[in-house]
PDB file of C-alpha atoms in Angstrom:
ATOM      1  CA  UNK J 395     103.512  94.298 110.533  1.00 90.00           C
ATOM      2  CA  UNK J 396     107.061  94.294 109.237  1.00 92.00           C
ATOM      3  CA  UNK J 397     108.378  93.259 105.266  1.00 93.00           C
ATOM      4  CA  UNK J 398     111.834  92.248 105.654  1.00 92.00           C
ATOM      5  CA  UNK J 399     114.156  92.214 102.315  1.00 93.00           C
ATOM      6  CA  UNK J 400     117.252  90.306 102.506  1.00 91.00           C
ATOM      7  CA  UNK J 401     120.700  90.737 101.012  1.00 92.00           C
ATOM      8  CA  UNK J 402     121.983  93.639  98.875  1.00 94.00           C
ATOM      9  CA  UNK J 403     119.530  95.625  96.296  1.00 94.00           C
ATOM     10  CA  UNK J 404     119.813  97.983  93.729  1.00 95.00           C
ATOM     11  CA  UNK J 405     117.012 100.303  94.449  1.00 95.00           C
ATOM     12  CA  UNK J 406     115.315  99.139  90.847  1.00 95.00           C
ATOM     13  CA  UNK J 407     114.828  95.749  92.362  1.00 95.00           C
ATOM     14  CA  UNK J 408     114.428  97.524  95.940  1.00 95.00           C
ATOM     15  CA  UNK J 409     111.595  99.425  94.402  1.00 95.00           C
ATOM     16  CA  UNK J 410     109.876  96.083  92.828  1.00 96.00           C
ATOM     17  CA  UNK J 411     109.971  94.214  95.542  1.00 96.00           C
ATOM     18  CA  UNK J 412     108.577  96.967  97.612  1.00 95.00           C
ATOM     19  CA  UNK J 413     105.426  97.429  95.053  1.00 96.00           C
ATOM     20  CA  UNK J 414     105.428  93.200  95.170  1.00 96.00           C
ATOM     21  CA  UNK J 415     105.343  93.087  98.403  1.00 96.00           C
ATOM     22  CA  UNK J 416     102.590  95.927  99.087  1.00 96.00           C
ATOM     23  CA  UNK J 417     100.179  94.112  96.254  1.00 96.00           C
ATOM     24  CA  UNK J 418     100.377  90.998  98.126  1.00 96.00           C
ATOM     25  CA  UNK J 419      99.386  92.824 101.338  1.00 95.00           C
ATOM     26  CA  UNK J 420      96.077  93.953  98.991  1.00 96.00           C
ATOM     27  CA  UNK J 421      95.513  90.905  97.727  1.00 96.00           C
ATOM     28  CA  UNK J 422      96.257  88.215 100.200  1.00 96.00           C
ATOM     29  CA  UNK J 423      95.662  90.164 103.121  1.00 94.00           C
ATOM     30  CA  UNK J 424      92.731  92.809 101.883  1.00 96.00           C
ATOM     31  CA  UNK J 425      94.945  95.845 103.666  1.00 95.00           C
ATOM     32  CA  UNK J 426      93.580  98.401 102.186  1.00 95.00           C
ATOM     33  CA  UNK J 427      95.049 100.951 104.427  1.00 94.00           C
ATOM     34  CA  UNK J 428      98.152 101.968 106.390  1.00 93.00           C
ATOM     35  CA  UNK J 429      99.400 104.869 108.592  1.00 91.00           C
ATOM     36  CA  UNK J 430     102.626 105.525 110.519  1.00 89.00           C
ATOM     37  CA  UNK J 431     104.873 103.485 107.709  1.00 91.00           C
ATOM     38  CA  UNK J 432     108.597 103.928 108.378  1.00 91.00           C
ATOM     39  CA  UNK J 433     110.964 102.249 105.699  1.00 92.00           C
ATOM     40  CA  UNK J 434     114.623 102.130 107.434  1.00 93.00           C
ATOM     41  CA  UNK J 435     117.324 101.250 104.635  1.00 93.00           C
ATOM     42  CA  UNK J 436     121.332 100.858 105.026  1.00 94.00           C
ATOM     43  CA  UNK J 437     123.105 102.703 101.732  1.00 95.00           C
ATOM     44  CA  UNK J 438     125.519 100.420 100.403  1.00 96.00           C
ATOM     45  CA  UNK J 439     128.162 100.971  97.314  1.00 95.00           C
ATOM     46  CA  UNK J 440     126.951  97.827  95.819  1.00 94.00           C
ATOM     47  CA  UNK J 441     130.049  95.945  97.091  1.00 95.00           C
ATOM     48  CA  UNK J 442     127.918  95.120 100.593  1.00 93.00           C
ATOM     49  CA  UNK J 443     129.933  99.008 102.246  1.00 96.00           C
ATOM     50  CA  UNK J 444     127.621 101.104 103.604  1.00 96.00           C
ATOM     51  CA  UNK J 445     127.775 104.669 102.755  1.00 96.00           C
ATOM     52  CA  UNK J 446     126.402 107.790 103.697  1.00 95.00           C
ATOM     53  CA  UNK J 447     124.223 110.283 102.642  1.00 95.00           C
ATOM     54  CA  UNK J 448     125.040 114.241 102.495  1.00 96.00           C
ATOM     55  CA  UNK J 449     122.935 116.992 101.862  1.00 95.00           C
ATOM     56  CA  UNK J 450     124.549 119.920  99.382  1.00 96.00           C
ATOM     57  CA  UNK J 451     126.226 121.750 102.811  1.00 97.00           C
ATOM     58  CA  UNK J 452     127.813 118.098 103.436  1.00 96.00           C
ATOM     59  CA  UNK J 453     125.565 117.438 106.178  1.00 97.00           C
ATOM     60  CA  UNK J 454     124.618 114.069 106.936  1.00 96.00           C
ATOM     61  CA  UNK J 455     120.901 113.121 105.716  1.00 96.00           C
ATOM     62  CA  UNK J 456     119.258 110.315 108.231  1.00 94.00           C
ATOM     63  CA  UNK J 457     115.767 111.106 108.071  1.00 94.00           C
ATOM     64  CA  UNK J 458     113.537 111.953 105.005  1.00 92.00           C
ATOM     65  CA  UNK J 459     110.125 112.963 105.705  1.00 91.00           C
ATOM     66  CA  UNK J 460     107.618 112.506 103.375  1.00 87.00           C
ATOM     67  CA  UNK J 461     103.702 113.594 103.200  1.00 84.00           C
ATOM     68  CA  UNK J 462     102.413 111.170 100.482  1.00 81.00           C
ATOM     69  CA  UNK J 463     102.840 110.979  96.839  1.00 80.00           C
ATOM     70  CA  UNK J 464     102.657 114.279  94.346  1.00 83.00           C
ATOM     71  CA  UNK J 465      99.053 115.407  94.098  1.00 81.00           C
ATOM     72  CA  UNK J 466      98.952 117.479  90.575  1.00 83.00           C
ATOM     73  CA  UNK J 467      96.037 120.159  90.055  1.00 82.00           C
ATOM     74  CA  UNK J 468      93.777 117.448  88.109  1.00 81.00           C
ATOM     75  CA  UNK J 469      93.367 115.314  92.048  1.00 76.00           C
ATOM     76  CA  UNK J 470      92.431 119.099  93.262  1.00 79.00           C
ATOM     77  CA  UNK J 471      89.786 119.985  90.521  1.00 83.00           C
ATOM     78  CA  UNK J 472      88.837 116.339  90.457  1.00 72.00           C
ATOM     79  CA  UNK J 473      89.726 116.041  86.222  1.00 68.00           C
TER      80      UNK J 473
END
């Protein structure tokens, strides 16, 4: 299944339409579930350029990897 966002976002209104569009899925569609998600976005300046992200060496960043949200010790002791 793909979500496709059109035009140019801030990544406020990138961030609400993601949670929108990921309720809707619960709702409408009763997903309740998901594995192998890959969210591909094209930095822009806010003028429509795309720039680039760097790492603190300078390096260009392409990939972020990510292993779900922040567990804190209260999900571990069950609090």
């Amino acid at each position: 299944m793909k979500i496709k966002f059109q035009g140019e976002l801030s990544i406020p209104a990138l961030r609400q339409a993601i949670f929108e569009q990921l309720l809707e899925l619960e709702d409408q569609y009763s997903v309740r579930h998901s594995k192998k998600v890959a969210l591909y976005i094209t930095p822009t300046n806010g003028f429509g350029d795309e720039i680039y992200c760097r790492d603190v060496h300078g390096k260009e960043v392409q990939v972020i990897f990510c292993n779900g949200p922040y567990r804190c010790a209260a999900d571990d002791y069950e609090l």
